[in-house]
Coordinates of C-alpha atoms in Angstrom, one line a residue:
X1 CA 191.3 80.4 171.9
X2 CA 191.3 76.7 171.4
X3 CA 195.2 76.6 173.2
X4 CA 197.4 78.4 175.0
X5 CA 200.6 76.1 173.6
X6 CA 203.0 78.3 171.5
X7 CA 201.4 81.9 172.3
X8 CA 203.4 84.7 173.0
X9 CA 202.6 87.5 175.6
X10 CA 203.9 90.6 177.1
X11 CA 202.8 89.6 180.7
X12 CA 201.5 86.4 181.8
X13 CA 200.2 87.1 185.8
X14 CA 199.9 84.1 187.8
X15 CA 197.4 83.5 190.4
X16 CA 194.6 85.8 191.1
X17 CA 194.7 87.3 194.9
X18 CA 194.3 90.8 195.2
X19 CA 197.8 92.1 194.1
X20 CA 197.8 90.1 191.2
X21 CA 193.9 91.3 190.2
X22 CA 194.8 94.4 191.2
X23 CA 197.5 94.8 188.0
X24 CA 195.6 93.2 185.7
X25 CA 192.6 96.0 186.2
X26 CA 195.4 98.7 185.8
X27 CA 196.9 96.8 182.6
X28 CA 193.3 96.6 181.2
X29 CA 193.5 99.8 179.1
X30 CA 196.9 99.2 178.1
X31 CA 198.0 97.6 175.1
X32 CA 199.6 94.6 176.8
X33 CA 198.8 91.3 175.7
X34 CA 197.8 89.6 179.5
X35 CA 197.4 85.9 179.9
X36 CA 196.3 85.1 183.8
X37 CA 196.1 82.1 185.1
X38 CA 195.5 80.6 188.5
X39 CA 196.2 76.9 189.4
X40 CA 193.0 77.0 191.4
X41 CA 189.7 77.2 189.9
X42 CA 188.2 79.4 192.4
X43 CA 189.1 83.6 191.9
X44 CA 190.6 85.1 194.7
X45 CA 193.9 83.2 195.8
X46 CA 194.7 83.3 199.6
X47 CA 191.9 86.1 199.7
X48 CA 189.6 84.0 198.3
X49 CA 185.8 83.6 199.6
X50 CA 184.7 80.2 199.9
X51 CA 181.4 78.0 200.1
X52 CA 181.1 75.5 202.5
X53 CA 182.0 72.7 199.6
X54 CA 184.9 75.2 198.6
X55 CA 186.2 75.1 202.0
X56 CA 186.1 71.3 202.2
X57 CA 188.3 70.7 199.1
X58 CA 190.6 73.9 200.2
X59 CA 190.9 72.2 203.7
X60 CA 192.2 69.0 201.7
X61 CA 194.6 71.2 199.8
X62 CA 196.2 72.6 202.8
X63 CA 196.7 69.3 203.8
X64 CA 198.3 68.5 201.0
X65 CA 201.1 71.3 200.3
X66 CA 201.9 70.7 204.0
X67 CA 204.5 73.4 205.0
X68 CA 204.8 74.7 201.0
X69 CA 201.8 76.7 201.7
X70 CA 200.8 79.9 203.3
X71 CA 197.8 78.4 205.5
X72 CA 198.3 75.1 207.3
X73 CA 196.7 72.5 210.1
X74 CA 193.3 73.4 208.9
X75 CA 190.1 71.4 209.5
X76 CA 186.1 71.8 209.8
X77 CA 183.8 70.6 212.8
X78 CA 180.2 70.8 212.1
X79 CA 177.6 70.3 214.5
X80 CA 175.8 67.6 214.0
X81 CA 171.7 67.6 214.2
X82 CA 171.4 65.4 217.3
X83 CA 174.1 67.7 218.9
X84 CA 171.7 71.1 217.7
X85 CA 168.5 69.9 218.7
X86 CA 166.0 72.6 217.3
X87 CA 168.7 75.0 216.7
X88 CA 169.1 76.2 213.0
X89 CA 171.1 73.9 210.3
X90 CA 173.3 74.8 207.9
X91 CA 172.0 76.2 204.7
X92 CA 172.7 74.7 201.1
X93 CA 176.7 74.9 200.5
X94 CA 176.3 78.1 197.9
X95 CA 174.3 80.0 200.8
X96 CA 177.6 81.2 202.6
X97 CA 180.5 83.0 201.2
X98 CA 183.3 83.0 203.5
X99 CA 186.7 85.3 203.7
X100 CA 189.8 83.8 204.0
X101 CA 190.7 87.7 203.6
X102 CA 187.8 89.5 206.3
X103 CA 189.8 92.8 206.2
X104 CA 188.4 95.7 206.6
X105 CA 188.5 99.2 204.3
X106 CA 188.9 102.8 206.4
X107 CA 187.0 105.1 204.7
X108 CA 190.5 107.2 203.9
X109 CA 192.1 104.3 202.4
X110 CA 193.3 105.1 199.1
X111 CA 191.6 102.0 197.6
X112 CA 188.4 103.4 197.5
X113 CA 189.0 106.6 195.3
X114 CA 190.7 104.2 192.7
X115 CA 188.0 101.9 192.6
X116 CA 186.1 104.9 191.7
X117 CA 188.7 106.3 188.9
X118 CA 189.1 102.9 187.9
X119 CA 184.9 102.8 187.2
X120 CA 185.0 99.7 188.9
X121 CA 183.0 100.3 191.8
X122 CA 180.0 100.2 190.0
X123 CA 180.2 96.5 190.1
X124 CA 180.2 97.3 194.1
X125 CA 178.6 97.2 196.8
X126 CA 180.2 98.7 200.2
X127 CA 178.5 97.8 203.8
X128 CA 179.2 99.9 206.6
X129 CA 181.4 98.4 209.8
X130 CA 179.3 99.2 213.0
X131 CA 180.6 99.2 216.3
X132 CA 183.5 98.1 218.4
X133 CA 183.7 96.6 221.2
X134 CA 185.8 95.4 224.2
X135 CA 185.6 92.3 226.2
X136 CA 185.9 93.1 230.1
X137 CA 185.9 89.9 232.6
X138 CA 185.4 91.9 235.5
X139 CA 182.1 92.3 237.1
X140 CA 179.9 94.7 235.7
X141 CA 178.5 98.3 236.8
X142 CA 175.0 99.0 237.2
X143 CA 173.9 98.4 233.3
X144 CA 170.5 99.3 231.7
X145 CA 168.9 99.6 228.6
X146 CA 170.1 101.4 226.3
X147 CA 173.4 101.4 227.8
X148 CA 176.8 100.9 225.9
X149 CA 177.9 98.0 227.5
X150 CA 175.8 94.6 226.6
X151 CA 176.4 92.1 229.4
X152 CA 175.4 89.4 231.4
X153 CA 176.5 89.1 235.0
X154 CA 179.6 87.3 233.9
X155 CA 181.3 89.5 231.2
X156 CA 181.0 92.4 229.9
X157 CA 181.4 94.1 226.4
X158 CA 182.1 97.8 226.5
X159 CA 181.3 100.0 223.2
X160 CA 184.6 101.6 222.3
X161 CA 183.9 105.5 222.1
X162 CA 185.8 107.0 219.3
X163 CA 183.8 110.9 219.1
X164 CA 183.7 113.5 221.7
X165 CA 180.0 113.3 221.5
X166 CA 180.5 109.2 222.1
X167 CA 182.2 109.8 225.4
X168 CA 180.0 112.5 226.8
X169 CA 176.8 111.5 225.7
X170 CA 176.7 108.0 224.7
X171 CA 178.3 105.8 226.9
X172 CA 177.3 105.8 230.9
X173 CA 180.1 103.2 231.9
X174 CA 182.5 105.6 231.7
X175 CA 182.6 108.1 234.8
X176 CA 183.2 111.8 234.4
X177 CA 186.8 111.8 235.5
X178 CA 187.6 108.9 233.3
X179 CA 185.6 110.4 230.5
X180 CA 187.9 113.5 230.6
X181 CA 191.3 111.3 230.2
X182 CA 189.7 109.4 227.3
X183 CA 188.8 112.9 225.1
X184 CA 192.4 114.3 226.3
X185 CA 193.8 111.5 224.7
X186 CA 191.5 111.6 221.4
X187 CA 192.3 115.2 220.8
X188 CA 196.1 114.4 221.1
X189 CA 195.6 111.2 218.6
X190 CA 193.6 113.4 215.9
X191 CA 197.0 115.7 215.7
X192 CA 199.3 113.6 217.0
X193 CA 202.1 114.7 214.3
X194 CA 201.9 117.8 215.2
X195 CA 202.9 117.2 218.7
X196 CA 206.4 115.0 218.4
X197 CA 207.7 116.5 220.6
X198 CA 205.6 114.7 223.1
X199 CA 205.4 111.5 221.7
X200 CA 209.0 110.8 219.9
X201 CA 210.8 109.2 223.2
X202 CA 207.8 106.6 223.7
X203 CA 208.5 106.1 219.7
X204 CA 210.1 102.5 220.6
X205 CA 209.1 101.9 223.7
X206 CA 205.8 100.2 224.6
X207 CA 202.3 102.2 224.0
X208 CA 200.7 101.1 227.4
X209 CA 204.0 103.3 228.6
X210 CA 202.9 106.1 226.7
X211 CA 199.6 106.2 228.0
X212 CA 200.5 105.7 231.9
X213 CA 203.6 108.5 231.9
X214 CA 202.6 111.0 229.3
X215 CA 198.4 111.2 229.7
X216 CA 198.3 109.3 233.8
X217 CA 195.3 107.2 232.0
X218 CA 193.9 104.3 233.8
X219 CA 195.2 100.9 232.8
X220 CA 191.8 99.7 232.8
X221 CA 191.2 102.1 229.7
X222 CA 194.2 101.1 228.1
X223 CA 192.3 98.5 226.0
X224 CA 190.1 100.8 224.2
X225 CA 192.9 102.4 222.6
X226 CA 194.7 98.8 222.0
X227 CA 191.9 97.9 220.0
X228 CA 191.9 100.5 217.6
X229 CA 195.5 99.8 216.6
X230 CA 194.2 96.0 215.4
X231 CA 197.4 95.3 216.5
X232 CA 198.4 91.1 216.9
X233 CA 201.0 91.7 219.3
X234 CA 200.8 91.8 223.1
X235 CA 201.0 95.5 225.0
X236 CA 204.6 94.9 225.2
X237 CA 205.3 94.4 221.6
X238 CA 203.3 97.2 220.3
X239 CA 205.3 99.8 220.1
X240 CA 204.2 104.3 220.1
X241 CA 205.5 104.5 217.1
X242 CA 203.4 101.3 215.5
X243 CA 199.9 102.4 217.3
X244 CA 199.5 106.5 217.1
X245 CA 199.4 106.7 212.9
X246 CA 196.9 103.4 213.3
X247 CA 194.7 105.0 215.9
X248 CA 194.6 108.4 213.8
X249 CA 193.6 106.2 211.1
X250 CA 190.5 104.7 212.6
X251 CA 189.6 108.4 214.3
X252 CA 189.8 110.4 210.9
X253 CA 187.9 107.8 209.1
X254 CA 184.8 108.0 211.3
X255 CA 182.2 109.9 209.6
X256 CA 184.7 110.7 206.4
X257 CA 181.4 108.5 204.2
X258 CA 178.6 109.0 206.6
X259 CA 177.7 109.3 210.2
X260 CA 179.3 107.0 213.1
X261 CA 181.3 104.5 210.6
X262 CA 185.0 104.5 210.0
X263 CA 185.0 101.2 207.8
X264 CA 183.6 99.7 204.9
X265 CA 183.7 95.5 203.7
X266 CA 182.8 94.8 200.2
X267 CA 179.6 92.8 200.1
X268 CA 179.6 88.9 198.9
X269 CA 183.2 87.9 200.5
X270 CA 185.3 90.7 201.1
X271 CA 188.3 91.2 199.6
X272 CA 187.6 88.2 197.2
X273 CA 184.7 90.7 195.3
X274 CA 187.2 93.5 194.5
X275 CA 189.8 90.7 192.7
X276 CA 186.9 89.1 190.8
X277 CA 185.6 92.4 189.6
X278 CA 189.1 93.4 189.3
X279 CA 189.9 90.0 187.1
X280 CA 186.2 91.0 185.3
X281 CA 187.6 94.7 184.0
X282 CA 190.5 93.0 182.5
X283 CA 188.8 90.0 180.2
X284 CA 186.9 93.0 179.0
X285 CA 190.5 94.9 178.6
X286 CA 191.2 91.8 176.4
X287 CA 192.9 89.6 179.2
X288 CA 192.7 86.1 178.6
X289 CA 191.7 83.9 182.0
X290 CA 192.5 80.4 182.3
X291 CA 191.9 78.7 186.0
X292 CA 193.3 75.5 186.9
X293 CA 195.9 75.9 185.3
X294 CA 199.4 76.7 187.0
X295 CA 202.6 77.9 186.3
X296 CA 205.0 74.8 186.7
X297 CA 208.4 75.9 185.8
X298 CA 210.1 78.7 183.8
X299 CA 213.1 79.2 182.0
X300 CA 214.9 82.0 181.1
X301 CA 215.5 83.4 177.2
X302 CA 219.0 85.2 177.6
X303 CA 219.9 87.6 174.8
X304 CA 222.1 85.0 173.0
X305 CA 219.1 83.0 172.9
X306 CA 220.9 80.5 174.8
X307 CA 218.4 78.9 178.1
X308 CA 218.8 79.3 181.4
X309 CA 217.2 77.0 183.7
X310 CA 215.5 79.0 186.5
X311 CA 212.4 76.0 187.7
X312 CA 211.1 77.3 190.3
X313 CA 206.7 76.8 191.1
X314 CA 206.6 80.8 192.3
X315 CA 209.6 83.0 191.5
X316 CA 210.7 84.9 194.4
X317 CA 213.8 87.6 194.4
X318 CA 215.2 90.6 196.0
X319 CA 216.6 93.0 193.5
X320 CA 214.4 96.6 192.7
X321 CA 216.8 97.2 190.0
X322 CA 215.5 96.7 186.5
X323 CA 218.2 95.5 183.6
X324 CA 216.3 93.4 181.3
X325 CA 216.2 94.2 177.9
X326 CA 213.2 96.9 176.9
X327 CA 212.8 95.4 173.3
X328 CA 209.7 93.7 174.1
X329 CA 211.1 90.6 173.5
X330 CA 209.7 87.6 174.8
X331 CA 212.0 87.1 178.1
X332 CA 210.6 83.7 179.7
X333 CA 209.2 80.2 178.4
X334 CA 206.7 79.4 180.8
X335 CA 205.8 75.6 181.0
X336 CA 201.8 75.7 182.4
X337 CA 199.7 72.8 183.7
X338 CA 198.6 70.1 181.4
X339 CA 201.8 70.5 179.1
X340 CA 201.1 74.2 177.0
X341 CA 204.0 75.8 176.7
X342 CA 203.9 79.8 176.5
X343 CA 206.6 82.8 176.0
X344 CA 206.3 86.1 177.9
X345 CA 208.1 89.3 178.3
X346 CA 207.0 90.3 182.3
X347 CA 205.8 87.7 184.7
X348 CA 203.8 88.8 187.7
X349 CA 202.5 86.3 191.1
X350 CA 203.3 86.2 194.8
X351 CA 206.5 85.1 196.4
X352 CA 207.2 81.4 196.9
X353 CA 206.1 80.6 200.3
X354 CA 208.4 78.1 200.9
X355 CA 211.6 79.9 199.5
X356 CA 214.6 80.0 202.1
X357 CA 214.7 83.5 204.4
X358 CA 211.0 84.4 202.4
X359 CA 208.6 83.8 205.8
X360 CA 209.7 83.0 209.3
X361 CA 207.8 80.1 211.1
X362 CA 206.2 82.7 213.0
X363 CA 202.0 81.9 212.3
X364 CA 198.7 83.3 213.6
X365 CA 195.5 81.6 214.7
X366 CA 192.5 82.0 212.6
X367 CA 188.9 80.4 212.8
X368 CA 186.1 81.2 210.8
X369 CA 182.3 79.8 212.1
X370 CA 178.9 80.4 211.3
X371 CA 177.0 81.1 214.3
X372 CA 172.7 80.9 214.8
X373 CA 171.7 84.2 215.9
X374 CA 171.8 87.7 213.9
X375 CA 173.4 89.2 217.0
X376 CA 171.6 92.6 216.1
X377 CA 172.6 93.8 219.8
X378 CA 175.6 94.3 218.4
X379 CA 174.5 96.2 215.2
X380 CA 173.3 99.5 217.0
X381 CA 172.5 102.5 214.3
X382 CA 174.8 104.7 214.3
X383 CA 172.6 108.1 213.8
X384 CA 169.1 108.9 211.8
X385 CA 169.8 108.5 208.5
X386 CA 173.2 106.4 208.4
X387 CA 173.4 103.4 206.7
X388 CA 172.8 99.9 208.8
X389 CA 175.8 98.5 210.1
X390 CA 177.1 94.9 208.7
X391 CA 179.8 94.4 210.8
X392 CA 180.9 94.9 213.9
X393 CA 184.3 94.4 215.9
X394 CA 184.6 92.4 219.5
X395 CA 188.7 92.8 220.3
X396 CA 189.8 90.7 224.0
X397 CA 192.8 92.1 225.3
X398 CA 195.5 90.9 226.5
X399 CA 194.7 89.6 230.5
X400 CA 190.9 89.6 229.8
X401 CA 190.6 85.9 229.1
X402 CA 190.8 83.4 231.5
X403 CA 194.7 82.0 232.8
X404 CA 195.5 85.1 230.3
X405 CA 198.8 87.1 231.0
X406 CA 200.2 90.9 230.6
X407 CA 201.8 89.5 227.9
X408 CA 199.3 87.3 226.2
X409 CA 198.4 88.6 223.0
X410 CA 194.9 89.9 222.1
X411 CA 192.1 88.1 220.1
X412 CA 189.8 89.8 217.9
X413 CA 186.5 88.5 216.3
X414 CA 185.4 90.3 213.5
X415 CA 181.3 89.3 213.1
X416 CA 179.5 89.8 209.8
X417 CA 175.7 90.2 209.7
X418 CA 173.9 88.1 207.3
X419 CA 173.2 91.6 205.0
X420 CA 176.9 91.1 203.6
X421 CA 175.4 88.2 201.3
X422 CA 178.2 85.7 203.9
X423 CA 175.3 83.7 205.4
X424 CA 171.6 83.5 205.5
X425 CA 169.2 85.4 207.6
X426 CA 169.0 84.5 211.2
X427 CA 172.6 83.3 211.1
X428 CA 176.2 85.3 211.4
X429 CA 179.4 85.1 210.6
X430 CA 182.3 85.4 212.9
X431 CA 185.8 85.6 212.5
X432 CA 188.7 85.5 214.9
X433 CA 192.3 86.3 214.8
X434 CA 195.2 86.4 217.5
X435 CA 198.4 85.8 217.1
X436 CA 198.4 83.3 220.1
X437 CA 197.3 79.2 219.8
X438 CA 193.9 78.4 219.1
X439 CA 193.0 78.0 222.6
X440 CA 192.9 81.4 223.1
X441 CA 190.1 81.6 220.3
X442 CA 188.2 79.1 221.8
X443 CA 188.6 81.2 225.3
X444 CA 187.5 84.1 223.6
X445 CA 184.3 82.5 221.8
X446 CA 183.5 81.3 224.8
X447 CA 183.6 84.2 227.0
X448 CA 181.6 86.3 224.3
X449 CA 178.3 84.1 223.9
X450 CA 178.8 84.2 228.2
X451 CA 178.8 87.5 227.6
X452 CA 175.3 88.2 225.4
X453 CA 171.8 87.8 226.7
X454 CA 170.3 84.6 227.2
X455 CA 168.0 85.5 224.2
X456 CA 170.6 85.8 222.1
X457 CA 173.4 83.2 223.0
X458 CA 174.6 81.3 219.6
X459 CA 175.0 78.2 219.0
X460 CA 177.9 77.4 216.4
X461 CA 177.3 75.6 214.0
X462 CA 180.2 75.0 211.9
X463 CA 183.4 76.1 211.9
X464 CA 186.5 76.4 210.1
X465 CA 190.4 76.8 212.3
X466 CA 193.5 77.3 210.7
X467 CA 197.0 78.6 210.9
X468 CA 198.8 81.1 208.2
X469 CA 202.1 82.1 208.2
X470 CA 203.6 85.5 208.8
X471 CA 205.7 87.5 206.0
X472 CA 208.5 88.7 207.5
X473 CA 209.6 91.2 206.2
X474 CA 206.6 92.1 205.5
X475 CA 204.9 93.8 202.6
X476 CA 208.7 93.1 200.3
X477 CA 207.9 93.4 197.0
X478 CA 210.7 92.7 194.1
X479 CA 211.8 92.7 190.7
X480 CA 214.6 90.3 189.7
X481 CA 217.8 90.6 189.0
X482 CA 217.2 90.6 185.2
X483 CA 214.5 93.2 185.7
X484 CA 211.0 91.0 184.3
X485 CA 209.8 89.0 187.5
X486 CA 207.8 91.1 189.8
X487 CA 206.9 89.4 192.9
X488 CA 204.1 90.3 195.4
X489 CA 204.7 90.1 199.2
X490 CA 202.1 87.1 200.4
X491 CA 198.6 87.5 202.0
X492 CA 199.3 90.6 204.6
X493 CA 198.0 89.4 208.5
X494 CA 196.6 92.3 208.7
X495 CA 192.9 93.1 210.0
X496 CA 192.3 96.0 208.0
X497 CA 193.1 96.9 204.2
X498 CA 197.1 97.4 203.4
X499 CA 197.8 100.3 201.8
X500 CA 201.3 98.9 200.9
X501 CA 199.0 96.2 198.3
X502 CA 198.3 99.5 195.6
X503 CA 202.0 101.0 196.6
X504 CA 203.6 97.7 194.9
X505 CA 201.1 97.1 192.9
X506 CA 201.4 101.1 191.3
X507 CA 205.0 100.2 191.0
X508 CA 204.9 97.3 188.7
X509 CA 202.1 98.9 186.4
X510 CA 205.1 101.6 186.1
X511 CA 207.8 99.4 185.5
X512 CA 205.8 97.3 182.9
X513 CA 203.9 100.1 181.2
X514 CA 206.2 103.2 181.8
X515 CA 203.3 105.3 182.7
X516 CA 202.8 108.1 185.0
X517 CA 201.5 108.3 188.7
X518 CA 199.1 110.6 188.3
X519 CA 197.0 108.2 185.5
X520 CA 197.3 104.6 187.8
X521 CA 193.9 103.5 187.4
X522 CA 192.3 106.3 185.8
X523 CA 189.8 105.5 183.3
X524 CA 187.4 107.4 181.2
X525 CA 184.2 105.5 180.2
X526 CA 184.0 102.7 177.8
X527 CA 180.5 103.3 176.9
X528 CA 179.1 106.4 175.3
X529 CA 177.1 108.9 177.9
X530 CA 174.0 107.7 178.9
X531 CA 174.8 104.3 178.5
X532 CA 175.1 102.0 181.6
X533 CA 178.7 100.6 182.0
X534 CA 178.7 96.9 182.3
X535 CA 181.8 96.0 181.6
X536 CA 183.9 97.2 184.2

């Protein structure tokens, strides 16, 4: 196609993070006629993955949209050569592929079995999460060997037990009256619905209350069961009724794909993979893909043909209730980037950012840096014969950093080994998260190289810190008042994979296509049996 200017299509989708990749892989056995564009020319939107060169230009364009954008105050420190002495440089720019989106997928998440309908996940490849961990500042007991707690005399970091078998037999920093409260409270999480009765009148009142009055469990245990919720908040924001369905899910995912893990992270940049793959099914589908190339205003085509001005650089409304005409009519002109000028009957993109009573000003922390040591400490195997762990989690709860309060909300770092394809061997990734300022990830980062052997004590060597905005509400997802914008909610916060992305994401394909549940993302084969299917 030698121009876009003067086409016609029944739904042009703009931008290409995951919601928006997402509907085009369900569009791509329909007959819809999809033009998606992206006015960046990188895939992946706000979940993009980045190279080092990447995240140079996307630190300038943060810079540039200023408060219009969902990331802000965001800037790189490298350490220089003379600063590393002998320790290991940075590799070429295309060497690292780095997550603005590091979530992670519980094996029970409904994502994977549609990346499996969808034949998609054949384009794949899934890396198992390894273990989690919690930072203790106290002084540690008697450690040895084999233990699971790896420390230094300083700090300590404590494997979280989520099994029966992990309590009992595994960990030996936990003593046998302790040990006995922790799988009392397991049981009760792995059924917890079962039993409202005793957890509905903690249902809005703090979790760390629910665990002193209803199970007597030692605040210094409280942590382990923080951690699991992923929760941003401090203890006295995150409520029963927020952390019991969270817990279950990280307790009923362990060992639902193999031994030991509960989590999987696509390989090559997280989230980012899935959208590209996702983006890849529908060109094949016969989606046309244009990048660099935004949508700069729109204007409405009203039945009497008459126009009505709606500019706007994102759409973003509130009403679920459809009206528009179901003619198939071309609804919208869509003025693009460098002046073509296209007609469509649905639009699709995320919410603008910037919109009035769209976001609060609340923000998290974020920092992403490349660190010199594989870290393989923290990488035990799970069992003989369970896949190698990629990942592992390192959560600091609230109090355990230093001038830290009750109240001070926790930091998590979520550290990629070099086998997800993010860095090269010998180096890691690691990326933090807290909902507090960045000096609590720099208190954190410190405290966990204090806390590793002397062996294995990174040095980092470059680093990327930023700030993204919070969606509140969050996960609101809309059609317009005349029934043919859909909007997504913006970038979730979340550390793991939100379910609510396929929920809105299921109910646009509906609206646009008419189809049923039951055959979202459910494709037979394109090629004949036998044949190896590329092209999804």
């Amino acid at each position: 196609m030698d121009t876009l200017d003067k086409t016609e299509w029944d739904i042009l989708i703009d931008g290409t993070g995951l919601h928006q990749s997402l509907l085009a892989l369900a569009l791509s056995r329909s007959t819809k006629r999809v033009l998606h564009v992206d006015s960046n020319d990188y895939y992946g939107g706000d979940e993009a993955a980045l190279s080092l060169q990447d995240a140079t230009a996307w630190v300038k364009q943060v810079g540039e949209r200023g408060s219009q954008g969902l990331y802000s105050q965001a800037s790189i420190q490298e350490l220089t050569r003379e600063a590393s002495n002998t320790s290991p440089s940075l590799g070429f720019s295309r060497a690292y592929s780095l997550a603005l989106a590091p979530q992670l997928i519980y094996t029970e998440s409904k994502l994977l079995p549609y990346l499996v309908s969808s034949k998609t996940y054949r384009q794949l490849e899934f890396l198992a999460m390894g273990s989690w961990w919690v930072f203790s500042s106290g002084k540690p007991s008697d450690k040895h060997k084999g233990s699971d707690s790896h420390a230094n005399a300083a700090a300590t970091l404590m494997r979280i037990p989520t099994t029966r078998e992990d309590v009992v037999f595994s960990d030996k920093s936990i003593d046998l009256r302790s040990k006995r409260a922790v799988m009392k409270v397991l049981r009760f999480f792995t059924d917890y619905e079962n039993q409202q009765e005793i957890w509905e009148p903690f249902s809005s009142r703090p979790f760390s209350e629910f665990l002193n009055e209803q199970f007597k469990l030692p605040p210094s245990f409280h942590g382990l069961f923080f951690a699991l919720t992923l929760s941003l908040e401090p203890p006295n924001k995150t409520y029963t009724s927020f952390a019991l369905p969270r817990i279950a899910r990280h307790l009923r995912s362990t060992g639902k794909l193999g031994a030991g893990f509960n989590s999987v992270i696509p390989k090559w940049g997280g989230l980012s993979e899935i959208a590209q793959v996702a983006c890849r099914a529908g060109a094949v589908g016969g989606g046309v893909y244009v990048l660099a190339k935004g949508v700069k205003q729109i204007t409405q085509i009203t039945q009497a043909d008459a126009l009505k001005s709606k500019s706007t650089e994102a759409p973003s409304v509130e009403s679920m209730e459809v009206t528009g005409d179901s003619n198939g009519r071309a609804a919208y002109t869509v003025d693009l980037d460098g002046g073509d000028i296209v007609s469509t009957e649905w639009l699709a993109g995320t919410k603008n950012i910037s919109s009035s009573g769209v976001l609060s000003e609340k923000t998290i922390s974020r920092a992403i840096l490349i660190i010199s040591s594989p870290l393989i400490d923290l990488f035990p195997t799970f069992a003989e014969g369970s896949p190698p762990p990629a990942g592992s989690v390192v959560v600091f709860p609230s109090e355990s950093l230093p001038a830290s309060g009750v109240n001070t909300p926790p930091v998590y770092l979520i550290i990629h080994a070099s086998d997800t394809g993010e860095c090269p061997a010998g180096q890691s990734v690691l990326y933090a998260t807290t909902s507090g300022d960045q000096d609590l990830i720099t208190a954190a980062i410190a405290q966990f190289t204090q806390s590793l052997t002397e062996a294995e004590r990174p040095e980092i060597i470059w680093q990327l810190r930023y700030q993204q905005r919070v969606d509140v509400p969050p996960n609101s997802n809309a059609v317009d008042d005349d029934g043919k914008i859909i909007t997504f909610s913006a970038f979730s916060a979340d550390l793991a994979f939100d379910e609510n992305v396929l929920d809105s994401v299921k109910a646009a394909w509906q609206k646009i296509t008419g189809g049923q549940p039951q055959d979202f993302m459910v494709f037979e084969d394109r090629n004949p049996v036998g044949d190896d299917d590329e092209d999804e």
